[in-house]
Coordinates of C-alpha atoms and ligand atoms in Angstrom, one line a residue:
M118 CA -35.2 -6.8 -8.7
K119 CA -35.4 -3.6 -10.7
R120 CA -31.8 -2.3 -11.4
T121 CA -31.7 1.5 -11.3
L122 CA -29.6 4.5 -12.2
G123 CA -28.9 7.6 -10.2
V124 CA -26.7 10.7 -9.8
C125 CA -24.8 12.6 -7.2
Y126 CA -26.1 16.1 -6.7
Y127 CA -25.1 19.1 -4.7
P128 CA -28.1 21.4 -4.5
E129 CA -26.1 23.8 -2.3
H130 CA -23.8 24.5 -5.3
W131 CA -26.7 25.9 -7.4
P132 CA -29.3 28.6 -7.1
E133 CA -32.5 27.3 -5.5
A134 CA -34.4 28.4 -8.5
Q135 CA -32.7 25.8 -10.6
W136 CA -33.5 22.8 -8.4
A137 CA -36.9 21.9 -9.8
E138 CA -35.7 22.1 -13.3
D139 CA -32.7 19.9 -12.4
A140 CA -34.9 17.4 -10.8
A141 CA -37.3 17.3 -13.8
R142 CA -34.3 16.7 -16.1
M143 CA -33.0 13.9 -13.9
A144 CA -36.4 12.2 -13.9
D145 CA -36.7 12.6 -17.7
L146 CA -33.3 11.0 -18.1
G147 CA -34.6 7.9 -16.4
L148 CA -32.8 8.3 -13.1
T149 CA -34.2 6.9 -9.9
W150 CA -31.7 8.0 -7.2
V151 CA -30.1 11.3 -6.2
R152 CA -27.4 11.3 -3.5
I153 CA -27.1 14.5 -1.7
G154 CA -25.8 16.1 1.5
E155 CA -22.5 14.4 2.2
F156 CA -20.3 17.5 2.4
A157 CA -22.9 20.1 3.5
W158 CA -22.2 20.2 7.3
G159 CA -21.2 23.9 7.0
L160 CA -24.6 24.7 5.6
M161 CA -26.6 22.4 8.0
E162 CA -24.9 24.0 11.0
P163 CA -23.3 27.3 10.0
T164 CA -22.4 28.1 13.6
E165 CA -22.2 25.7 16.5
G166 CA -25.6 24.5 17.6
A167 CA -27.5 26.7 15.1
Y168 CA -29.0 24.3 12.5
D169 CA -30.4 25.4 9.2
W170 CA -32.5 22.6 7.7
G171 CA -34.7 24.8 5.5
W172 CA -32.6 24.5 2.4
L173 CA -32.3 20.7 2.8
D174 CA -36.0 20.3 3.4
R175 CA -36.7 22.2 0.2
A176 CA -34.1 20.4 -1.8
I177 CA -35.4 17.0 -0.8
A178 CA -39.0 18.2 -1.5
A179 CA -38.0 19.4 -5.0
L180 CA -36.3 16.1 -5.8
G181 CA -39.2 14.0 -4.3
A182 CA -41.8 16.1 -6.2
A183 CA -40.1 14.9 -9.5
G184 CA -40.4 11.3 -8.4
L185 CA -36.8 10.8 -7.4
K186 CA -35.6 8.9 -4.4
V187 CA -32.9 10.5 -2.2
V188 CA -29.8 8.9 -0.7
L189 CA -29.0 11.2 2.2
G190 CA -25.3 11.4 3.2
T191 CA -24.1 12.2 6.7
P192 CA -21.7 15.1 6.4
T193 CA -19.0 13.9 8.8
A194 CA -16.2 13.9 6.1
T195 CA -16.2 17.7 6.2
P196 CA -16.4 19.2 9.6
P197 CA -16.8 23.0 9.3
R198 CA -14.1 25.4 10.3
W199 CA -15.6 26.3 13.6
M200 CA -15.2 22.7 14.7
L201 CA -11.4 23.0 14.5
T202 CA -11.4 26.2 16.5
K203 CA -13.3 24.2 19.2
Y204 CA -11.1 21.1 18.9
P205 CA -7.7 22.0 17.5
D206 CA -6.5 18.5 18.3
M207 CA -9.2 16.7 16.3
I208 CA -6.9 16.7 13.3
A209 CA -5.0 13.5 12.3
L210 CA -1.2 13.6 12.5
D211 CA 0.7 11.9 9.7
R212 CA 3.5 9.4 10.2
D213 CA 6.0 12.2 10.6
G214 CA 3.9 13.8 13.3
K215 CA 2.7 16.6 11.1
P216 CA -0.9 17.8 11.3
R217 CA -3.2 17.5 8.3
G218 CA -4.5 20.9 7.6
F219 CA -8.0 22.4 7.0
G220 CA -9.0 23.4 3.5
S221 CA -10.1 20.2 1.8
R222 CA -11.9 17.3 3.4
R223 CA -11.4 14.2 5.7
H224 CA -9.6 16.4 8.2
Y225 CA -10.3 14.4 11.3
C226 CA -8.8 11.7 13.4
F227 CA -11.1 8.6 13.8
S228 CA -10.0 8.3 17.4
H229 CA -10.9 11.8 18.6
R230 CA -13.7 11.1 21.1
P231 CA -15.2 14.6 21.2
Y232 CA -15.3 14.7 17.4
R233 CA -17.2 11.4 17.6
M234 CA -19.7 13.1 19.9
E235 CA -20.1 15.9 17.4
C236 CA -20.7 13.4 14.7
A237 CA -23.3 11.6 16.8
R238 CA -25.0 15.0 17.4
I239 CA -25.3 16.0 13.7
V240 CA -26.3 12.4 12.6
T241 CA -29.0 12.4 15.4
A242 CA -30.3 15.7 14.2
M243 CA -30.5 14.5 10.6
A244 CA -32.0 11.2 11.4
E245 CA -34.7 12.8 13.6
R246 CA -35.6 15.2 10.9
Y247 CA -35.4 13.0 7.8
G248 CA -35.8 9.5 9.2
K249 CA -39.5 9.3 8.2
N250 CA -39.2 11.6 5.2
P251 CA -41.0 9.6 2.4
H252 CA -38.4 10.7 -0.2
V253 CA -35.3 9.6 1.8
A254 CA -35.1 6.1 0.6
A255 CA -31.4 5.3 1.6
W256 CA -28.5 6.7 3.6
Q257 CA -24.8 7.0 3.2
T258 CA -22.5 7.3 6.1
D259 CA -19.6 9.8 5.8
N260 CA -17.7 9.6 2.5
E261 CA -15.0 7.2 1.4
Y262 CA -13.4 6.2 4.6
A263 CA -9.6 6.0 4.1
C264 CA -9.5 8.2 1.0
H265 CA -6.5 10.5 1.0
D266 CA -4.6 8.2 3.3
T267 CA -6.7 9.1 6.4
V268 CA -7.0 5.9 8.4
L269 CA -3.7 5.9 10.2
S270 CA -3.3 8.8 12.6
Y271 CA -0.5 9.4 15.0
S272 CA -2.3 11.9 17.2
A273 CA -2.5 12.0 21.0
A274 CA -6.1 10.8 20.7
A275 CA -5.0 7.9 18.6
T276 CA -2.3 7.0 21.1
D277 CA -4.8 7.0 24.0
A278 CA -7.2 4.9 22.1
F279 CA -4.5 2.5 21.0
R280 CA -3.4 2.0 24.6
E281 CA -6.9 1.2 25.6
W282 CA -7.2 -1.2 22.7
C283 CA -4.0 -3.0 23.7
A284 CA -5.2 -3.3 27.3
Q285 CA -8.5 -4.8 26.2
K286 CA -6.8 -7.3 23.8
Y287 CA -3.8 -8.4 25.9
Q288 CA -5.0 -7.8 29.4
S289 CA -1.5 -7.4 30.8
P290 CA 1.7 -5.7 29.5
Q291 CA 3.5 -9.1 30.1
A292 CA 1.1 -10.8 27.7
L293 CA 1.6 -8.1 25.1
N294 CA 5.4 -8.3 25.5
R295 CA 5.2 -12.1 24.9
A296 CA 2.9 -11.8 21.9
W297 CA 5.0 -9.2 20.2
G298 CA 8.4 -10.7 21.1
N299 CA 9.5 -7.5 22.9
I300 CA 12.4 -9.4 24.6
F301 CA 14.1 -8.6 21.2
W302 CA 16.0 -5.3 21.6
S303 CA 14.8 -4.7 25.2
M304 CA 11.4 -3.4 24.0
D305 CA 9.4 -4.7 27.0
Y306 CA 6.8 -2.4 28.5
A307 CA 5.9 -2.3 32.2
S308 CA 2.6 -0.5 31.6
F309 CA 0.2 0.1 28.8
D310 CA 0.7 3.8 29.3
E311 CA 4.3 3.4 28.0
I312 CA 3.2 2.2 24.6
A313 CA 3.5 4.7 21.8
L314 CA 2.3 4.4 18.2
P315 CA 4.8 2.7 15.8
N316 CA 6.1 5.9 14.1
L317 CA 9.2 8.0 14.6
T318 CA 11.3 5.0 15.7
V319 CA 15.0 5.0 14.9
T320 CA 14.9 2.0 12.6
E321 CA 11.9 -0.1 11.8
P322 CA 9.4 -0.7 14.6
N323 CA 8.5 -4.2 15.7
P324 CA 6.2 -5.7 13.0
S325 CA 3.8 -7.1 15.6
H326 CA 3.5 -3.6 17.0
V327 CA 2.7 -2.2 13.5
M328 CA 0.2 -5.0 12.9
A329 CA -1.5 -4.3 16.2
H330 CA -1.8 -0.7 15.2
R331 CA -3.2 -1.6 11.8
H332 CA -5.9 -3.8 13.4
F333 CA -6.7 -1.1 15.9
A334 CA -7.0 1.6 13.2
S335 CA -9.3 -0.7 11.2
D336 CA -11.4 -1.3 14.3
E337 CA -11.6 2.5 14.8
V338 CA -13.2 2.9 11.4
A339 CA -15.7 0.2 12.1
S340 CA -16.7 1.7 15.4
F341 CA -16.9 5.2 14.0
N342 CA -19.2 4.0 11.3
R343 CA -21.3 1.8 13.6
A344 CA -22.1 4.7 15.8
Q345 CA -23.8 6.5 12.9
V346 CA -25.6 3.4 11.8
E347 CA -27.1 2.8 15.2
I348 CA -28.4 6.3 15.3
I349 CA -29.9 6.2 11.8
R350 CA -31.6 2.9 12.5
R351 CA -33.4 4.3 15.5
H352 CA -35.2 6.7 13.2
S353 CA -35.3 5.2 9.8
T354 CA -36.0 1.8 8.1
A355 CA -34.2 2.9 4.9
P356 CA -31.1 0.9 4.0
I357 CA -27.7 2.3 5.0
S358 CA -24.7 2.3 2.8
H359 CA -21.1 3.6 2.7
N360 CA -19.3 4.5 -0.5
Y361 CA -15.9 2.7 -0.5
M362 CA -13.1 3.3 -2.9
G363 CA -10.9 1.3 -5.3
Q364 CA -7.8 -0.5 -4.2
I365 CA -8.1 0.8 -0.6
T366 CA -7.0 -1.7 1.9
D367 CA -6.4 0.5 5.0
F368 CA -9.3 -0.9 6.9
D369 CA -11.2 -4.2 6.9
H370 CA -14.2 -3.5 4.7
F371 CA -15.8 -6.7 5.8
A372 CA -15.8 -5.6 9.4
T373 CA -17.3 -2.2 8.6
G374 CA -19.6 -3.7 6.0
A375 CA -21.1 -6.1 8.6
D376 CA -23.0 -3.1 10.1
L377 CA -24.3 -1.8 6.8
D378 CA -27.1 -2.9 4.5
I379 CA -25.5 -2.0 1.2
A380 CA -21.8 -1.8 0.2
A381 CA -21.3 0.9 -2.4
W382 CA -18.1 1.9 -4.2
D383 CA -16.9 4.7 -6.3
A384 CA -15.7 3.6 -9.7
Y385 CA -13.3 5.8 -11.6
P386 CA -11.8 3.5 -14.2
L387 CA -9.5 6.0 -16.0
G388 CA -8.4 7.6 -12.8
F389 CA -7.5 4.2 -11.3
L390 CA -5.5 3.1 -14.4
S391 CA -3.6 6.3 -14.4
D392 CA -3.1 6.6 -10.7
R393 CA -2.8 3.4 -8.8
L394 CA -2.7 0.2 -10.9
P395 CA 0.7 -1.3 -11.5
A396 CA 0.8 -1.8 -15.3
T397 CA 3.2 -1.8 -18.2
P398 CA 3.3 1.4 -20.4
E399 CA 1.7 -0.7 -23.3
H400 CA -1.2 -1.7 -21.1
R401 CA -1.8 1.8 -19.9
H402 CA -1.7 3.0 -23.5
R403 CA -4.0 0.4 -24.8
F404 CA -6.7 1.0 -22.2
V405 CA -6.1 4.7 -21.5
R406 CA -9.6 5.8 -22.5
Q407 CA -11.4 2.6 -21.3
G408 CA -9.8 1.6 -18.0
D409 CA -8.3 -1.7 -17.0
P410 CA -10.6 -4.6 -18.1
D411 CA -10.5 -6.3 -14.7
F412 CA -10.2 -3.5 -12.2
Q413 CA -13.8 -2.6 -12.0
A414 CA -15.0 -6.2 -12.1
F415 CA -12.7 -7.1 -9.3
H416 CA -14.2 -4.4 -7.1
H417 CA -17.7 -5.3 -8.1
D418 CA -17.1 -8.8 -6.9
L419 CA -15.3 -7.6 -3.8
Y420 CA -18.1 -5.3 -2.8
R421 CA -20.8 -7.8 -3.6
A422 CA -19.0 -9.9 -0.9
V423 CA -18.6 -6.9 1.5
G424 CA -22.4 -6.1 1.1
R425 CA -23.4 -9.8 1.5
G426 CA -25.1 -9.6 -1.9
R427 CA -26.3 -6.0 -1.8
W428 CA -24.1 -3.5 -3.5
W429 CA -24.1 -0.3 -5.6
V430 CA -21.8 1.9 -7.6
M431 CA -22.4 5.1 -5.7
E432 CA -20.2 7.2 -8.0
Q433 CA -19.5 6.3 -11.6
Q434 CA -17.0 8.3 -13.7
P435 CA -18.8 10.2 -16.4
G436 CA -15.9 11.9 -18.3
P437 CA -12.4 13.1 -17.4
V438 CA -11.7 13.3 -13.6
N439 CA -9.4 16.0 -12.1
W440 CA -7.3 14.0 -9.7
A441 CA -5.2 11.5 -11.6
P442 CA -1.7 12.2 -13.1
W443 CA -3.4 12.3 -16.5
N444 CA -7.2 12.6 -17.1
P445 CA -8.2 11.5 -20.5
D446 CA -11.7 11.6 -22.0
P447 CA -13.4 8.2 -21.9
L448 CA -14.0 6.5 -25.2
E449 CA -17.5 7.0 -26.5
G450 CA -19.5 4.1 -25.1
M451 CA -17.6 3.6 -21.9
A452 CA -20.0 5.4 -19.6
R453 CA -22.6 2.9 -20.8
L454 CA -20.2 -0.2 -20.7
W455 CA -19.1 0.6 -17.1
A456 CA -22.8 0.7 -16.0
W457 CA -23.8 -2.5 -17.7
E458 CA -20.7 -4.3 -16.3
A459 CA -21.8 -3.3 -12.8
F460 CA -25.3 -4.6 -13.4
A461 CA -24.0 -7.8 -14.8
H462 CA -22.0 -8.3 -11.6
G463 CA -25.1 -7.7 -9.6
A464 CA -25.2 -4.0 -8.8
E465 CA -28.6 -2.8 -7.6
A466 CA -27.9 0.8 -8.7
V467 CA -25.3 2.8 -10.5
C468 CA -25.1 6.5 -9.8
Y469 CA -23.0 8.8 -12.0
F470 CA -20.8 11.4 -10.3
R471 CA -21.9 14.2 -10.7
W472 CA -25.0 15.9 -12.2
R473 CA -23.3 19.2 -13.3
Q474 CA -19.7 20.0 -13.5
A475 CA -18.9 22.7 -10.9
P476 CA -17.2 25.7 -12.3
F477 CA -15.5 26.5 -9.0
A478 CA -13.2 24.9 -6.4
Q479 CA -11.2 21.7 -6.4
E480 CA -13.2 19.7 -8.9
Q481 CA -13.9 22.3 -11.5
M482 CA -12.0 20.1 -14.1
H483 CA -14.1 17.1 -13.2
A484 CA -16.8 16.2 -15.7
G485 CA -20.5 15.7 -14.9
L486 CA -23.5 14.5 -16.8
L487 CA -24.0 18.2 -17.6
R488 CA -21.4 20.8 -18.5
P489 CA -21.1 23.9 -16.3
D490 CA -23.5 25.7 -18.7
S491 CA -26.1 22.9 -18.2
A492 CA -25.8 21.5 -21.7
P493 CA -25.5 17.7 -21.8
A494 CA -21.9 16.4 -21.6
Q495 CA -20.8 13.1 -23.3
A496 CA -22.1 10.7 -20.6
F497 CA -25.6 12.3 -20.5
G498 CA -26.7 10.5 -23.7
E499 CA -25.0 7.3 -22.6
A500 CA -26.8 7.3 -19.3
A501 CA -30.1 7.9 -21.2
Q502 CA -29.3 4.9 -23.3
V503 CA -28.6 2.7 -20.3
A504 CA -31.9 3.9 -18.7
R505 CA -33.8 2.9 -21.9
E506 CA -32.1 -0.4 -22.1
L507 CA -32.8 -1.2 -18.4
A508 CA -36.5 -0.4 -18.9
A509 CA -36.7 -2.7 -21.9
M510 CA -34.9 -5.6 -20.3
P511 CA -36.2 -8.1 -17.7
D512 CA -34.0 -8.5 -14.6
V513 CA -31.0 -10.7 -15.4
G514 CA -30.3 -11.9 -11.8
T515 CA -26.9 -12.5 -10.3
A516 CA -25.2 -15.8 -10.7
R517 CA -23.3 -17.6 -8.0
A518 CA -19.8 -18.3 -9.3
A519 CA -18.1 -21.7 -9.2
V520 CA -14.7 -20.0 -8.4
G521 CA -14.1 -18.5 -4.9
L522 CA -11.1 -16.2 -4.4
V523 CA -10.3 -15.2 -0.8
F524 CA -9.5 -11.5 -0.1
D525 CA -8.1 -10.6 3.3
Y526 CA -7.4 -7.0 4.3
A527 CA -5.1 -8.0 7.2
S528 CA -2.9 -9.7 4.7
A529 CA -2.5 -6.4 2.8
W530 CA -1.3 -4.9 6.1
A531 CA 0.9 -7.9 6.8
W532 CA 2.9 -7.6 3.5
E533 CA 3.0 -3.8 3.7
T534 CA 4.5 -4.2 7.2
Q535 CA 7.0 -6.9 6.1
P536 CA 7.2 -7.0 2.3
Q537 CA 10.6 -8.7 2.4
G538 CA 10.9 -7.8 -1.2
R539 CA 10.1 -4.3 -2.3
D540 CA 7.5 -5.3 -4.9
F541 CA 5.5 -7.8 -2.8
S542 CA 2.0 -6.3 -2.9
Y543 CA -0.9 -8.4 -1.6
F544 CA -3.4 -6.5 -3.6
R545 CA -1.4 -7.1 -6.8
L546 CA -1.0 -10.8 -6.1
V547 CA -4.7 -11.3 -5.6
F548 CA -5.6 -9.0 -8.5
E549 CA -3.3 -10.8 -10.9
T550 CA -4.9 -14.1 -9.8
Y551 CA -8.3 -12.6 -10.5
R552 CA -7.2 -11.4 -13.9
G553 CA -6.0 -14.9 -14.8
L554 CA -9.4 -16.3 -13.9
R555 CA -11.3 -13.7 -15.9
R556 CA -9.1 -14.3 -18.9
L557 CA -10.5 -17.8 -18.9
G558 CA -14.0 -16.3 -19.0
L559 CA -14.8 -17.4 -15.5
N560 CA -17.2 -15.8 -13.0
V561 CA -15.6 -15.2 -9.6
D562 CA -17.0 -14.7 -6.1
I563 CA -14.7 -13.0 -3.7
L564 CA -14.8 -14.7 -0.3
P565 CA -14.1 -13.2 3.1
P566 CA -11.2 -14.7 5.0
D567 CA -13.4 -16.3 7.6
T568 CA -15.5 -18.2 5.1
A569 CA -16.6 -21.4 6.8
D570 CA -18.4 -23.2 4.0
L571 CA -16.8 -23.8 0.6
S572 CA -19.2 -26.4 -0.6
A573 CA -20.6 -24.2 -3.4
Y574 CA -17.2 -23.7 -5.0
T575 CA -15.5 -26.1 -7.4
L576 CA -12.3 -24.1 -7.3
V577 CA -11.1 -22.0 -4.3
L578 CA -8.0 -19.8 -4.3
A579 CA -6.2 -18.1 -1.3
P580 CA -2.9 -16.6 -2.4
G581 CA -0.9 -14.7 0.1
V582 CA -3.3 -15.0 3.1
A583 CA -0.8 -14.4 6.0
T584 CA -2.9 -16.2 8.6
L585 CA -5.6 -18.6 7.4
S586 CA -8.5 -18.5 9.8
Q587 CA -9.7 -21.6 11.6
P588 CA -13.1 -21.6 9.8
L589 CA -11.4 -21.5 6.4
L590 CA -8.8 -24.2 7.3
A591 CA -11.7 -26.4 8.5
A592 CA -13.6 -25.7 5.3
L593 CA -10.5 -26.6 3.2
A594 CA -10.1 -29.8 5.1
V595 CA -13.5 -31.0 3.9
H596 CA -13.6 -29.3 0.5
K597 CA -14.4 -31.7 -2.3
G598 CA -13.2 -29.5 -5.2
Q599 CA -9.8 -28.1 -6.2
S600 CA -8.0 -25.4 -4.2
L601 CA -4.9 -23.4 -4.7
I602 CA -3.2 -21.9 -1.6
G603 CA 0.1 -20.0 -1.6
P604 CA 2.5 -18.4 -2.0
R605 CA 3.2 -17.1 1.4
S606 CA -0.1 -18.4 2.8
N607 CA -0.5 -19.2 6.5
S608 CA 3.1 -18.1 7.1
K609 CA 2.4 -15.9 10.2
T610 CA 0.6 -16.4 13.5
A611 CA -2.2 -14.0 14.5
D612 CA 0.4 -12.0 16.4
F613 CA 2.7 -11.9 13.4
A614 CA 5.4 -14.4 14.3
I615 CA 6.6 -17.4 12.2
P616 CA 4.6 -20.4 13.3
V617 CA 6.3 -23.6 14.3
P618 CA 5.7 -26.2 12.9
L619 CA 6.7 -24.1 9.9
P620 CA 4.2 -23.2 7.2
P621 CA 2.1 -23.9 5.3
N622 CA 0.4 -26.2 7.8
L623 CA -2.4 -27.2 5.5
P624 CA -4.8 -30.1 6.4
G625 CA -3.4 -33.3 5.0
L626 CA -0.5 -31.7 3.1
A627 CA 2.9 -32.9 4.2
A628 CA 5.1 -30.0 3.4
T629 CA 7.4 -27.5 5.0
V630 CA 8.5 -24.2 3.6
A631 CA 12.2 -24.5 4.4
R632 CA 13.6 -21.4 2.8
V633 CA 12.1 -18.3 1.1
E634 CA 13.5 -15.6 -1.1
S635 CA 12.3 -12.4 -2.7
L636 CA 13.4 -11.8 -6.2
P637 CA 14.5 -8.5 -7.8
P638 CA 12.6 -7.8 -11.0
D639 CA 15.4 -9.0 -13.3
V640 CA 15.7 -12.4 -11.4
P641 CA 12.9 -14.7 -12.5
V642 CA 12.9 -18.3 -11.4
P643 CA 12.0 -20.4 -14.6
L644 CA 9.6 -23.3 -14.2
E645 CA 10.0 -26.6 -16.0
Q646 CA 6.7 -26.4 -17.8
G647 CA 7.1 -22.8 -18.9
G648 CA 6.7 -19.4 -17.3
N649 CA 8.4 -18.2 -14.2
F650 CA 8.1 -17.3 -10.5
L651 CA 8.5 -13.6 -10.1
H652 CA 8.9 -11.4 -6.9
W653 CA 8.8 -14.4 -4.5
R654 CA 9.7 -18.1 -4.3
E655 CA 9.8 -20.8 -1.6
K656 CA 11.9 -23.9 -1.3
I657 CA 9.7 -26.7 0.0
E658 CA 10.5 -30.0 1.6
T659 CA 7.6 -32.4 0.9
S660 CA 6.5 -36.0 0.6
A661 CA 3.3 -34.8 -1.2
D662 CA 2.8 -35.1 -5.0
V663 CA 4.9 -32.6 -7.0
V664 CA 2.8 -31.4 -9.9
E665 CA 5.4 -28.9 -11.2
A666 CA 9.0 -28.1 -10.4
S667 CA 11.3 -25.2 -11.1
V668 CA 14.1 -25.6 -13.5
D669 CA 16.5 -25.5 -10.6
G670 CA 14.8 -28.6 -9.2
W671 CA 12.6 -27.4 -6.3
P672 CA 8.9 -28.3 -6.1
A673 CA 6.8 -25.4 -7.5
L674 CA 3.3 -26.8 -7.2
I675 CA 2.4 -29.7 -4.8
C676 CA -0.8 -31.3 -3.9
A677 CA -2.6 -33.7 -1.7
G678 CA -5.9 -34.7 -3.4
G679 CA -7.5 -31.5 -4.6
L680 CA -5.5 -29.2 -2.2
H681 CA -2.6 -27.5 -4.0
Y682 CA 0.1 -25.3 -2.6
L683 CA 2.0 -23.0 -4.9
A684 CA 5.5 -22.1 -3.9
G685 CA 6.0 -18.8 -5.7
W686 CA 4.3 -15.9 -7.4
P687 CA 3.5 -17.1 -11.0
D688 CA 3.8 -14.9 -14.0
A689 CA 0.9 -14.7 -16.5
E690 CA 2.0 -17.8 -18.5
A691 CA 2.5 -20.0 -15.5
L692 CA -0.7 -18.8 -13.8
N693 CA -2.7 -19.5 -17.0
R694 CA -1.4 -23.1 -17.3
I695 CA -1.9 -23.8 -13.6
L696 CA -5.5 -22.5 -13.7
L697 CA -6.3 -24.4 -16.9
N698 CA -5.1 -27.6 -15.3
L699 CA -7.0 -27.0 -12.1
C700 CA -10.2 -26.2 -14.1
G701 CA -9.7 -29.3 -16.1
Q702 CA -9.4 -31.4 -12.9
A703 CA -12.4 -29.8 -11.5
G704 CA -14.4 -30.5 -14.7
M705 CA -15.1 -26.7 -15.3
D706 CA -15.5 -25.2 -18.7
T707 CA -13.2 -22.4 -19.6
D708 CA -13.6 -19.8 -22.4
P709 CA -10.2 -18.2 -22.9
L710 CA -10.8 -14.7 -24.2
P711 CA -9.0 -12.3 -26.5
E712 CA -7.1 -9.4 -24.8
G713 CA -9.5 -6.7 -23.4
L714 CA -12.6 -8.8 -23.9
R715 CA -14.4 -9.9 -20.8
R716 CA -17.3 -12.2 -20.0
R717 CA -19.7 -12.3 -17.1
D718 CA -22.7 -14.6 -16.8
T719 CA -25.8 -13.7 -14.9
E720 CA -28.6 -16.1 -14.0
T721 CA -30.2 -15.7 -17.4
H722 CA -27.7 -14.0 -19.7
K723 CA -24.1 -14.0 -21.0
F724 CA -22.6 -10.6 -21.2
L725 CA -19.5 -9.6 -23.2
F726 CA -17.6 -6.3 -22.5
N727 CA -15.1 -5.0 -25.0
Y728 CA -12.6 -2.8 -23.3
N729 CA -10.6 -2.4 -26.5
A730 CA -10.7 0.7 -28.7
V731 CA -11.3 -1.5 -31.7
A732 CA -14.0 -4.0 -32.5
V733 CA -13.4 -7.7 -31.6
E734 CA -14.7 -10.8 -33.4
W735 CA -15.5 -13.5 -30.9
G736 CA -17.7 -16.6 -31.0
G737 CA -19.2 -15.6 -34.3
E738 CA -20.1 -12.1 -33.0
T739 CA -18.6 -8.7 -33.6
I740 CA -18.4 -6.7 -30.4
P741 CA -17.8 -3.0 -31.2
A742 CA -15.1 -0.9 -29.6
A743 CA -16.3 -0.1 -26.0
G744 CA -19.3 -2.3 -26.8
V745 CA -21.5 -4.5 -24.7
L746 CA -23.2 -7.6 -26.0
W747 CA -25.7 -9.8 -24.2
A748 CA -27.6 -12.9 -25.1
P749 CA -29.7 -15.4 -23.2
L750 CA -27.7 -18.3 -21.8
A751 CA -28.2 -21.4 -23.9
Ligands
LIG1064 C1 -14.6 10.6 -5.0 C2 -15.3 11.4 -3.9 C3 -16.2 12.5 -4.6 C4 -15.4 13.2 -5.6 C5 -14.9 12.3 -6.6 C6 -14.2 12.9 -7.8 O1 -13.4 10.0 -4.5 O2 -16.1 10.6 -3.1 O3 -16.6 13.4 -3.6 O4 -14.4 13.9 -5.0 O5 -14.1 11.3 -6.0 O6 -13.7 11.9 -8.7

């Protein structure tokens, strides 16, 4: 496969006279793809029903004439102002019941049925017009579902749709009452029409109610997306993608991704480090101009799974962004490193965001490949270098990993709904596990929670999965390799109650989680062999083998054959030891790496990525600051 580069472009932001020159420069730079259109509804349909496609026809023609391929975005993340006059109630309401206003983007509620009809109408018009256009070689639906906290809406439309969803799922109010345990506090419903959304309650709502709402809201995203996909497919054979975001767990990306051909994501390494990643001040300082060394890779591997092998970076940070608390300038070389890291993890394409920095509106402080005066910005030359390197290099393939790490969106909702300890974050638990694996130089495949076949994996990990699926449990029962399950895994039923018999209920493992406790940050639980449990620990009664114990005498890690259960959240030291032991038992080679250096093997090559701001000596090689090194696998 030929790996390619691209860019996000907004022809509507620039005089038409500039389009041909822009396109020629993109082609010269070695770009293949240009994504356009995703926010341009106001120009496509300036007043209701009056389409203006002329400008878009000419923009696509200009890009196509330069040999570029277009990714055409549907504009449903930015309904024009007239739409709100028509449907004042299409706006999402936040948890406090306040409407989200017009004047930015994503101002819609996924459950508003008339808005869905409007989306179907504009997508149909676009697909009819451009479905056979030779230059439109891929599609993108909407833009970043869930960004700006837009999945959960407490509108009247959402209430209606949630009642319908509950009626479908539970069939009778009595069944719903039983499933949720509504006998507690006299919360029983006599009819589905009595059910409200789980906000504005006096104290916390029933967690089963909250979880039902989370599942419902996730299903709404999937059906909203599916409607667009079905329309586009009727008119076009080009692949369809959506651009997901980093560390967004508000909807099940596997479910939405099942309808798409390509999973894409938007990689802003410095914004993420500044904005959302839990990290020590030292870590932030060390990687401030490079980004966290595992955050991008984690999402590359996650979206490779969501896309069932086909995935892109649709937006790649080129320079400072505008939206994080601080917006440093990337270290020279990072715009190249980030792209190569994506390719080493199997990306088909990496598109920089955006072509030219806009001197107006919200993102005027957001860098592009060009400055507002059209002179090259820092990343321009780095993109050119990547393009030259790609052209000179045979395809490196994408290797299958020997390690599989389960990621489950519903578990993120579960532990947000019932953290039990303030700092219990599912994303963080999985991400720290991933980081521990990558520090050992391992390739990792992320696995969906309903994975039914683990036979390709020597080591499988499933920390914190609230409800292990039947297919996964069955696969674990016959798995020949090593596996590490827990903490907190399989501790809820599908309706969010505590199962009896008590957890973990793993095949062949005689163990009961008898007591659990969450731990304040200054209360670690030391382990006999070094390191601690943090945040969370479980007291286990077991007749299984105890591999490790805590200093206070409780089993910390137990096993039956290769199946291990971990009774707490390990710190980095404990995790490192446990992983090294598991790899040793599994007969897997590890390659423990210096801080900030990461390795990824493809089918043919070994890649090293230096996220440090200084050169690193490793394996007889010097990897420069922000440098990438590759060599054929021995
Ligand atoms: C993304 C978004 C783009 C742009 C970019 C700025 O989240 O999809 O439209 O806003 O961020 O970093």
